[in-house]
Amino acid sequence: MPVCTVLLLSLAVPIPQFLSAVSSSSTTPLTIGKVVRWIILPNSTSTDKLLAQNIHWDLLLTLPNSDPLSSELQRLVQHQWIVHAGVPSRLIQNFEAKNAQLLHPKAGDVPELTGSLTKPRTASSSQNLELSPELKDWISKFGNQEGKGAVSMLNLLAFKEGMKGEYLKYGAEFAKSVGSRRGGTAKIVGTVVRQDGDGGEGWDEVALAHYPSIWHFADMLASEDYQIVNRKYRVGSLRDTFILCTTEIGIETEADKNHAKL
């Protein structure tokens, strides 16, 4: 089982400049995405590194190995948070092609919204992965402006003792119906592997979930069928979690923007 690396980066240079350096290096990310916003904040795990220093995170990178960034790239990074995870080989095989199909779907491949947003099920907070008024307002603004394409949600999970089995039931329902009917798919899932100096302490699992748009994600949160599964299996199984919304970008596209300015 390959050990992959998940990196959150706060850059010392503009994003296009960093991506230009990545494209010239030996580093070949599985995914690279702009950090958009927190959907769920961690309660206690890794909060000192992720939140307490008021760091603005710029990019999320997932790498197909556990190799550190080169010294040339490290010089362009101000802060980083790293976690390693063992990911099944079947998820990594042909990943570039599979991911391209998700990010650039053919006509008819993206499911229609189910209509749950016409009478959304809301809650006062989004911390249990429910649609709060604040999150609903943000989704409306983001989805009608820069957020018209696919989103990737980084999930870090810490299970209560003996409760991972319940979460696996949630994952099965997500894949079978409540997530997949909105185009949701977990494209990277792995078990956290602790390595010296990384941020994996206290976390059990990592997942990167794809949605065709932020509206599909909202449609899921607003629905009764999803919330039944969420409350039954997910909420009670987690000791801690966070979800970070990102939008994936191509290295060449962003690097070309930087070259155009030179």
PDB file of C-alpha atoms in Angstrom:
ATOM      1  CA  MET A   1       0.000   0.000   0.000  1.00  0.00           C
ATOM      2  CA  PRO A   2       1.628   3.277  -1.101  1.00  0.00           C
ATOM      3  CA  VAL A   3       2.178   5.943   1.549  1.00  0.00           C
ATOM      4  CA  CYS A   4       0.936   9.251   0.162  1.00  0.00           C
ATOM      5  CA  THR A   5       1.487  12.754   1.508  1.00  0.00           C
ATOM      6  CA  VAL A   6      -1.090  15.460   2.145  1.00  0.00           C
ATOM      7  CA  LEU A   7       0.368  18.964   2.470  1.00  0.00           C
ATOM      8  CA  LEU A   8      -1.293  22.213   3.430  1.00  0.00           C
ATOM      9  CA  LEU A   9       0.914  25.104   2.360  1.00  0.00           C
ATOM     10  CA  SER A  10       1.071  28.763   3.235  1.00  0.00           C
ATOM     11  CA  LEU A  11       3.280  30.318   0.586  1.00  0.00           C
ATOM     12  CA  ALA A  12       5.934  33.009   0.735  1.00  0.00           C
ATOM     13  CA  VAL A  13       5.379  33.760  -2.980  1.00  0.00           C
ATOM     14  CA  PRO A  14       2.336  34.106  -5.278  1.00  0.00           C
ATOM     15  CA  ILE A  15       0.622  30.826  -6.191  1.00  0.00           C
ATOM     16  CA  PRO A  16       1.573  30.946  -9.915  1.00  0.00           C
ATOM     17  CA  GLN A  17       5.245  31.377  -9.008  1.00  0.00           C
ATOM     18  CA  PHE A  18       5.144  28.347  -6.720  1.00  0.00           C
ATOM     19  CA  LEU A  19       3.372  26.217  -9.319  1.00  0.00           C
ATOM     20  CA  SER A  20       5.877  27.247 -11.953  1.00  0.00           C
ATOM     21  CA  ALA A  21       8.599  25.948  -9.636  1.00  0.00           C
ATOM     22  CA  VAL A  22       6.662  22.695  -9.109  1.00  0.00           C
ATOM     23  CA  SER A  23       6.328  22.180 -12.865  1.00  0.00           C
ATOM     24  CA  SER A  24      10.108  22.551 -13.208  1.00  0.00           C
ATOM     25  CA  SER A  25      10.833  20.120 -10.375  1.00  0.00           C
ATOM     26  CA  SER A  26      10.646  16.349 -10.005  1.00  0.00           C
ATOM     27  CA  THR A  27       7.521  16.657  -7.814  1.00  0.00           C
ATOM     28  CA  THR A  28       4.376  15.333  -9.512  1.00  0.00           C
ATOM     29  CA  PRO A  29       1.304  15.875  -7.310  1.00  0.00           C
ATOM     30  CA  LEU A  30      -1.771  13.693  -7.582  1.00  0.00           C
ATOM     31  CA  THR A  31      -3.852  16.798  -6.909  1.00  0.00           C
ATOM     32  CA  ILE A  32      -3.184  20.441  -6.288  1.00  0.00           C
ATOM     33  CA  GLY A  33      -5.899  22.806  -5.178  1.00  0.00           C
ATOM     34  CA  LYS A  34      -6.504  26.303  -3.919  1.00  0.00           C
ATOM     35  CA  VAL A  35      -7.774  26.440  -0.363  1.00  0.00           C
ATOM     36  CA  VAL A  36     -11.193  28.110  -0.293  1.00  0.00           C
ATOM     37  CA  ARG A  37     -12.511  27.894   3.287  1.00  0.00           C
ATOM     38  CA  TRP A  38     -13.101  25.702   6.305  1.00  0.00           C
ATOM     39  CA  ILE A  39     -16.408  23.831   6.276  1.00  0.00           C
ATOM     40  CA  ILE A  40     -15.788  22.148   9.646  1.00  0.00           C
ATOM     41  CA  LEU A  41     -13.082  23.261  12.078  1.00  0.00           C
ATOM     42  CA  PRO A  42     -11.177  20.733  14.203  1.00  0.00           C
ATOM     43  CA  ASN A  43     -12.227  20.806  17.852  1.00  0.00           C
ATOM     44  CA  SER A  44      -8.927  19.902  19.499  1.00  0.00           C
ATOM     45  CA  THR A  45      -6.691  17.824  17.209  1.00  0.00           C
ATOM     46  CA  SER A  46      -3.904  19.790  15.458  1.00  0.00           C
ATOM     47  CA  THR A  47      -5.623  23.084  16.264  1.00  0.00           C
ATOM     48  CA  ASP A  48      -2.351  24.675  17.381  1.00  0.00           C
ATOM     49  CA  LYS A  49      -0.788  24.063  13.960  1.00  0.00           C
ATOM     50  CA  LEU A  50      -3.873  24.568  11.794  1.00  0.00           C
ATOM     51  CA  LEU A  51      -5.688  27.441  13.495  1.00  0.00           C
ATOM     52  CA  ALA A  52      -3.920  29.019  16.459  1.00  0.00           C
ATOM     53  CA  GLN A  53      -1.262  30.895  14.481  1.00  0.00           C
ATOM     54  CA  ASN A  54      -3.873  32.536  12.234  1.00  0.00           C
ATOM     55  CA  ILE A  55      -2.135  31.117   9.163  1.00  0.00           C
ATOM     56  CA  HIS A  56      -3.686  31.737   5.758  1.00  0.00           C
ATOM     57  CA  TRP A  57      -3.452  28.421   3.901  1.00  0.00           C
ATOM     58  CA  ASP A  58      -2.992  28.778   0.147  1.00  0.00           C
ATOM     59  CA  LEU A  59      -2.666  25.321  -1.394  1.00  0.00           C
ATOM     60  CA  LEU A  60      -3.469  21.678  -0.758  1.00  0.00           C
ATOM     61  CA  LEU A  61      -1.149  19.159  -2.404  1.00  0.00           C
ATOM     62  CA  THR A  62      -1.478  15.387  -2.400  1.00  0.00           C
ATOM     63  CA  LEU A  63       1.622  13.471  -3.441  1.00  0.00           C
ATOM     64  CA  PRO A  64       1.831   9.798  -4.512  1.00  0.00           C
ATOM     65  CA  ASN A  65       4.755   9.116  -2.161  1.00  0.00           C
ATOM     66  CA  SER A  66       6.236  10.187   1.171  1.00  0.00           C
ATOM     67  CA  ASP A  67       9.141  12.170  -0.289  1.00  0.00           C
ATOM     68  CA  PRO A  68       9.547  15.674   1.178  1.00  0.00           C
ATOM     69  CA  LEU A  69       9.410  18.745  -1.003  1.00  0.00           C
ATOM     70  CA  SER A  70      12.763  19.689  -2.481  1.00  0.00           C
ATOM     71  CA  SER A  71      14.820  22.413  -0.830  1.00  0.00           C
ATOM     72  CA  GLU A  72      14.059  24.657  -3.821  1.00  0.00           C
ATOM     73  CA  LEU A  73      10.315  24.352  -3.177  1.00  0.00           C
ATOM     74  CA  GLN A  74      10.697  24.549   0.597  1.00  0.00           C
ATOM     75  CA  ARG A  75      12.240  28.002   0.221  1.00  0.00           C
ATOM     76  CA  LEU A  76       8.962  29.198  -1.312  1.00  0.00           C
ATOM     77  CA  VAL A  77       6.862  27.924   1.612  1.00  0.00           C
ATOM     78  CA  GLN A  78       6.203  29.948   4.754  1.00  0.00           C
ATOM     79  CA  HIS A  79       4.252  27.330   6.747  1.00  0.00           C
ATOM     80  CA  GLN A  80       3.244  23.739   6.085  1.00  0.00           C
ATOM     81  CA  TRP A  81       1.159  21.026   7.715  1.00  0.00           C
ATOM     82  CA  ILE A  82       1.823  17.459   6.624  1.00  0.00           C
ATOM     83  CA  VAL A  83       0.063  14.151   7.144  1.00  0.00           C
ATOM     84  CA  HIS A  84       0.934  10.778   5.601  1.00  0.00           C
ATOM     85  CA  ALA A  85      -1.561   8.062   4.737  1.00  0.00           C
ATOM     86  CA  GLY A  86      -1.496   4.554   3.349  1.00  0.00           C
ATOM     87  CA  VAL A  87      -3.748   4.602   0.276  1.00  0.00           C
ATOM     88  CA  PRO A  88      -4.912   1.451  -1.574  1.00  0.00           C
ATOM     89  CA  SER A  89      -3.031   0.988  -4.842  1.00  0.00           C
ATOM     90  CA  ARG A  90      -6.273   0.708  -6.822  1.00  0.00           C
ATOM     91  CA  LEU A  91      -7.085   4.339  -5.983  1.00  0.00           C
ATOM     92  CA  ILE A  92      -3.703   5.574  -7.211  1.00  0.00           C
ATOM     93  CA  GLN A  93      -3.611   3.542 -10.425  1.00  0.00           C
ATOM     94  CA  ASN A  94      -4.563   5.670 -13.455  1.00  0.00           C
ATOM     95  CA  PHE A  95      -5.402   8.477 -11.037  1.00  0.00           C
ATOM     96  CA  GLU A  96      -4.610  11.281 -13.473  1.00  0.00           C
ATOM     97  CA  ALA A  97      -7.068   9.968 -16.066  1.00  0.00           C
ATOM     98  CA  LYS A  98      -9.783   9.225 -13.509  1.00  0.00           C
ATOM     99  CA  ASN A  99      -9.396  12.643 -11.917  1.00  0.00           C
ATOM    100  CA  ALA A 100      -9.531  14.378 -15.298  1.00  0.00           C
ATOM    101  CA  GLN A 101     -12.882  12.696 -15.973  1.00  0.00           C
ATOM    102  CA  LEU A 102     -14.213  14.021 -12.676  1.00  0.00           C
ATOM    103  CA  LEU A 103     -12.928  17.557 -13.187  1.00  0.00           C
ATOM    104  CA  HIS A 104     -13.916  17.746 -16.871  1.00  0.00           C
ATOM    105  CA  PRO A 105     -17.029  15.553 -17.186  1.00  0.00           C
ATOM    106  CA  LYS A 106     -18.819  14.859 -20.429  1.00  0.00           C
ATOM    107  CA  ALA A 107     -22.301  16.204 -20.994  1.00  0.00           C
ATOM    108  CA  GLY A 108     -24.763  14.078 -19.080  1.00  0.00           C
ATOM    109  CA  ASP A 109     -22.226  12.694 -16.605  1.00  0.00           C
ATOM    110  CA  VAL A 110     -23.079  15.187 -13.852  1.00  0.00           C
ATOM    111  CA  PRO A 111     -26.278  14.346 -11.956  1.00  0.00           C
ATOM    112  CA  GLU A 112     -28.990  16.943 -11.597  1.00  0.00           C
ATOM    113  CA  LEU A 113     -29.598  18.483  -8.187  1.00  0.00           C
ATOM    114  CA  THR A 114     -32.278  16.617  -6.248  1.00  0.00           C
ATOM    115  CA  GLY A 115     -34.261  19.714  -5.271  1.00  0.00           C
ATOM    116  CA  SER A 116     -33.493  19.616  -1.561  1.00  0.00           C
ATOM    117  CA  LEU A 117     -32.306  23.241  -1.663  1.00  0.00           C
ATOM    118  CA  THR A 118     -35.830  24.466  -2.414  1.00  0.00           C
ATOM    119  CA  LYS A 119     -36.808  23.520   1.152  1.00  0.00           C
ATOM    120  CA  PRO A 120     -33.443  22.943   2.814  1.00  0.00           C
ATOM    121  CA  ARG A 121     -32.982  21.196   6.119  1.00  0.00           C
ATOM    122  CA  THR A 122     -30.850  23.646   8.125  1.00  0.00           C
ATOM    123  CA  ALA A 123     -29.125  23.752  11.504  1.00  0.00           C
ATOM    124  CA  SER A 124     -27.569  26.488  13.609  1.00  0.00           C
ATOM    125  CA  SER A 125     -24.023  25.225  12.925  1.00  0.00           C
ATOM    126  CA  SER A 126     -22.236  23.337  10.155  1.00  0.00           C
ATOM    127  CA  GLN A 127     -19.918  21.528  12.600  1.00  0.00           C
ATOM    128  CA  ASN A 128     -21.941  18.303  12.267  1.00  0.00           C
ATOM    129  CA  LEU A 129     -21.944  18.621   8.472  1.00  0.00           C
ATOM    130  CA  GLU A 130     -25.313  20.296   8.301  1.00  0.00           C
ATOM    131  CA  LEU A 131     -26.350  23.364   6.320  1.00  0.00           C
ATOM    132  CA  SER A 132     -26.183  26.398   8.598  1.00  0.00           C
ATOM    133  CA  PRO A 133     -27.545  29.806   7.517  1.00  0.00           C
ATOM    134  CA  GLU A 134     -23.980  31.161   7.382  1.00  0.00           C
ATOM    135  CA  LEU A 135     -22.756  28.282   5.203  1.00  0.00           C
ATOM    136  CA  LYS A 136     -25.840  28.524   2.996  1.00  0.00           C
ATOM    137  CA  ASP A 137     -25.221  32.250   2.408  1.00  0.00           C
ATOM    138  CA  TRP A 138     -21.561  31.654   1.608  1.00  0.00           C
ATOM    139  CA  ILE A 139     -22.379  28.825  -0.821  1.00  0.00           C
ATOM    140  CA  SER A 140     -24.858  31.085  -2.607  1.00  0.00           C
ATOM    141  CA  LYS A 141     -22.225  33.793  -3.101  1.00  0.00           C
ATOM    142  CA  PHE A 142     -19.362  31.442  -3.941  1.00  0.00           C
ATOM    143  CA  GLY A 143     -21.445  29.247  -6.240  1.00  0.00           C
ATOM    144  CA  ASN A 144     -22.682  32.215  -8.246  1.00  0.00           C
ATOM    145  CA  GLN A 145     -19.251  33.810  -8.610  1.00  0.00           C
ATOM    146  CA  GLU A 146     -15.900  32.012  -8.764  1.00  0.00           C
ATOM    147  CA  GLY A 147     -17.125  28.626  -7.547  1.00  0.00           C
ATOM    148  CA  LYS A 148     -18.902  27.295 -10.623  1.00  0.00           C
ATOM    149  CA  GLY A 149     -16.743  24.184 -11.075  1.00  0.00           C
ATOM    150  CA  ALA A 150     -15.916  21.088  -9.058  1.00  0.00           C
ATOM    151  CA  VAL A 151     -14.820  21.210  -5.431  1.00  0.00           C
ATOM    152  CA  SER A 152     -12.641  18.808  -3.452  1.00  0.00           C
ATOM    153  CA  MET A 153     -13.230  18.469   0.279  1.00  0.00           C
ATOM    154  CA  LEU A 154     -10.288  17.408   2.438  1.00  0.00           C
ATOM    155  CA  ASN A 155     -11.541  15.327   5.375  1.00  0.00           C
ATOM    156  CA  LEU A 156      -9.419  14.382   8.389  1.00  0.00           C
ATOM    157  CA  LEU A 157     -11.056  11.880  10.731  1.00  0.00           C
ATOM    158  CA  ALA A 158     -10.414  10.777  14.309  1.00  0.00           C
ATOM    159  CA  PHE A 159     -12.671   7.951  15.468  1.00  0.00           C
ATOM    160  CA  LYS A 160     -14.077   7.289  18.895  1.00  0.00           C
ATOM    161  CA  GLU A 161     -12.783   4.026  20.310  1.00  0.00           C
ATOM    162  CA  GLY A 162     -14.505   1.084  18.658  1.00  0.00           C
ATOM    163  CA  MET A 163     -16.596   3.280  16.344  1.00  0.00           C
ATOM    164  CA  LYS A 164     -14.747   3.050  13.037  1.00  0.00           C
ATOM    165  CA  GLY A 165     -17.160   0.338  11.927  1.00  0.00           C
ATOM    166  CA  GLU A 166     -20.057   2.778  12.225  1.00  0.00           C
ATOM    167  CA  TYR A 167     -18.231   5.306  10.084  1.00  0.00           C
ATOM    168  CA  LEU A 168     -17.589   2.627   7.468  1.00  0.00           C
ATOM    169  CA  LYS A 169     -21.362   2.154   7.282  1.00  0.00           C
ATOM    170  CA  TYR A 170     -21.628   5.881   6.581  1.00  0.00           C
ATOM    171  CA  GLY A 171     -19.018   5.553   3.842  1.00  0.00           C
ATOM    172  CA  ALA A 172     -20.931   2.677   2.281  1.00  0.00           C
ATOM    173  CA  GLU A 173     -24.170   4.687   2.237  1.00  0.00           C
ATOM    174  CA  PHE A 174     -22.322   7.701   0.803  1.00  0.00           C
ATOM    175  CA  ALA A 175     -20.946   5.601  -2.056  1.00  0.00           C
ATOM    176  CA  LYS A 176     -24.194   3.726  -2.665  1.00  0.00           C
ATOM    177  CA  SER A 177     -26.720   6.552  -2.564  1.00  0.00           C
ATOM    178  CA  VAL A 178     -26.638   9.736  -0.488  1.00  0.00           C
ATOM    179  CA  GLY A 179     -23.318  10.990  -1.855  1.00  0.00           C
ATOM    180  CA  SER A 180     -23.153   9.355  -5.268  1.00  0.00           C
ATOM    181  CA  ARG A 181     -26.596  10.572  -6.337  1.00  0.00           C
ATOM    182  CA  ARG A 182     -25.131  14.095  -6.058  1.00  0.00           C
ATOM    183  CA  GLY A 183     -21.924  13.146  -7.890  1.00  0.00           C
ATOM    184  CA  GLY A 184     -19.975  12.788  -4.648  1.00  0.00           C
ATOM    185  CA  THR A 185     -17.077  10.355  -4.671  1.00  0.00           C
ATOM    186  CA  ALA A 186     -14.156   9.737  -2.330  1.00  0.00           C
ATOM    187  CA  LYS A 187     -11.260   9.749  -4.775  1.00  0.00           C
ATOM    188  CA  ILE A 188      -8.498   9.394  -2.176  1.00  0.00           C
ATOM    189  CA  VAL A 189      -9.000   7.518   1.104  1.00  0.00           C
ATOM    190  CA  GLY A 190      -6.197   6.385   3.379  1.00  0.00           C
ATOM    191  CA  THR A 191      -5.206   5.339   6.877  1.00  0.00           C
ATOM    192  CA  VAL A 192      -2.972   7.857   8.632  1.00  0.00           C
ATOM    193  CA  VAL A 193       0.619   6.664   9.014  1.00  0.00           C
ATOM    194  CA  ARG A 194       2.625   8.569  11.620  1.00  0.00           C
ATOM    195  CA  GLN A 195       6.050   9.811  10.551  1.00  0.00           C
ATOM    196  CA  ASP A 196       8.480  11.943  12.525  1.00  0.00           C
ATOM    197  CA  GLY A 197       7.681  15.631  12.324  1.00  0.00           C
ATOM    198  CA  ASP A 198       4.336  15.355  10.548  1.00  0.00           C
ATOM    199  CA  GLY A 199       0.899  16.429  11.775  1.00  0.00           C
ATOM    200  CA  GLY A 200      -0.744  13.020  11.863  1.00  0.00           C
ATOM    201  CA  GLU A 201      -0.854  12.592  15.635  1.00  0.00           C
ATOM    202  CA  GLY A 202      -4.416  12.022  16.806  1.00  0.00           C
ATOM    203  CA  TRP A 203      -5.856  11.452  13.319  1.00  0.00           C
ATOM    204  CA  ASP A 204      -6.937   8.066  11.959  1.00  0.00           C
ATOM    205  CA  GLU A 205      -8.020   8.563   8.372  1.00  0.00           C
ATOM    206  CA  VAL A 206      -7.833  11.040   5.510  1.00  0.00           C
ATOM    207  CA  ALA A 207     -10.207  11.386   2.560  1.00  0.00           C
ATOM    208  CA  LEU A 208     -10.442  13.720  -0.412  1.00  0.00           C
ATOM    209  CA  ALA A 209     -14.040  13.860  -1.624  1.00  0.00           C
ATOM    210  CA  HIS A 210     -15.068  15.227  -5.023  1.00  0.00           C
ATOM    211  CA  TYR A 211     -18.326  17.022  -5.818  1.00  0.00           C
ATOM    212  CA  PRO A 212     -19.241  18.336  -9.294  1.00  0.00           C
ATOM    213  CA  SER A 213     -20.003  21.741  -7.756  1.00  0.00           C
ATOM    214  CA  ILE A 214     -20.503  23.424  -4.411  1.00  0.00           C
ATOM    215  CA  TRP A 215     -24.234  23.250  -5.195  1.00  0.00           C
ATOM    216  CA  HIS A 216     -24.108  19.442  -5.284  1.00  0.00           C
ATOM    217  CA  PHE A 217     -22.402  19.468  -1.894  1.00  0.00           C
ATOM    218  CA  ALA A 218     -25.072  21.842  -0.545  1.00  0.00           C
ATOM    219  CA  ASP A 219     -27.847  19.725  -2.063  1.00  0.00           C
ATOM    220  CA  MET A 220     -26.522  16.776  -0.072  1.00  0.00           C
ATOM    221  CA  LEU A 221     -26.262  18.661   3.222  1.00  0.00           C
ATOM    222  CA  ALA A 222     -29.758  20.121   2.806  1.00  0.00           C
ATOM    223  CA  SER A 223     -31.407  16.747   2.200  1.00  0.00           C
ATOM    224  CA  GLU A 224     -33.247  14.551   4.667  1.00  0.00           C
ATOM    225  CA  ASP A 225     -31.895  11.316   3.151  1.00  0.00           C
ATOM    226  CA  TYR A 226     -28.298  12.414   3.739  1.00  0.00           C
ATOM    227  CA  GLN A 227     -28.922  13.733   7.243  1.00  0.00           C
ATOM    228  CA  ILE A 228     -30.559  10.466   8.317  1.00  0.00           C
ATOM    229  CA  VAL A 229     -27.334   8.651   7.383  1.00  0.00           C
ATOM    230  CA  ASN A 230     -25.149  11.425   8.795  1.00  0.00           C
ATOM    231  CA  ARG A 231     -26.854  11.343  12.192  1.00  0.00           C
ATOM    232  CA  LYS A 232     -27.114   7.555  12.316  1.00  0.00           C
ATOM    233  CA  TYR A 233     -23.530   6.633  11.432  1.00  0.00           C
ATOM    234  CA  ARG A 234     -21.167   9.591  11.047  1.00  0.00           C
ATOM    235  CA  VAL A 235     -21.726  12.126  13.824  1.00  0.00           C
ATOM    236  CA  GLY A 236     -21.531   9.718  16.747  1.00  0.00           C
ATOM    237  CA  SER A 237     -18.507   7.856  15.405  1.00  0.00           C
ATOM    238  CA  LEU A 238     -16.121  10.828  15.314  1.00  0.00           C
ATOM    239  CA  ARG A 239     -13.971  12.084  18.168  1.00  0.00           C
ATOM    240  CA  ASP A 240     -12.753  14.928  15.949  1.00  0.00           C
ATOM    241  CA  THR A 241     -12.775  15.935  12.298  1.00  0.00           C
ATOM    242  CA  PHE A 242     -12.231  18.791   9.908  1.00  0.00           C
ATOM    243  CA  ILE A 243     -13.333  19.516   6.355  1.00  0.00           C
ATOM    244  CA  LEU A 244     -11.526  22.003   4.136  1.00  0.00           C
ATOM    245  CA  CYS A 245     -13.002  23.096   0.805  1.00  0.00           C
ATOM    246  CA  THR A 246     -10.586  23.402  -2.135  1.00  0.00           C
ATOM    247  CA  THR A 247     -10.786  23.877  -5.891  1.00  0.00           C
ATOM    248  CA  GLU A 248      -8.312  21.900  -7.952  1.00  0.00           C
ATOM    249  CA  ILE A 249      -6.102  23.663 -10.471  1.00  0.00           C
ATOM    250  CA  GLY A 250      -3.670  22.574 -13.142  1.00  0.00           C
ATOM    251  CA  ILE A 251       0.006  23.309 -12.655  1.00  0.00           C
ATOM    252  CA  GLU A 252       0.503  24.267 -16.290  1.00  0.00           C
ATOM    253  CA  THR A 253      -2.470  26.649 -16.354  1.00  0.00           C
ATOM    254  CA  GLU A 254      -1.416  28.594 -13.287  1.00  0.00           C
ATOM    255  CA  ALA A 255       2.259  28.523 -14.206  1.00  0.00           C
ATOM    256  CA  ASP A 256       1.427  29.932 -17.636  1.00  0.00           C
ATOM    257  CA  LYS A 257      -0.292  32.877 -15.939  1.00  0.00           C
ATOM    258  CA  ASN A 258       2.927  33.613 -14.114  1.00  0.00           C
ATOM    259  CA  HIS A 259       5.012  33.421 -17.299  1.00  0.00           C
ATOM    260  CA  ALA A 260       2.566  35.737 -19.057  1.00  0.00           C
ATOM    261  CA  LYS A 261       3.295  38.420 -16.474  1.00  0.00           C
ATOM    262  CA  LEU A 262       7.065  38.191 -16.902  1.00  0.00           C
TER     263      LEU A 262
END
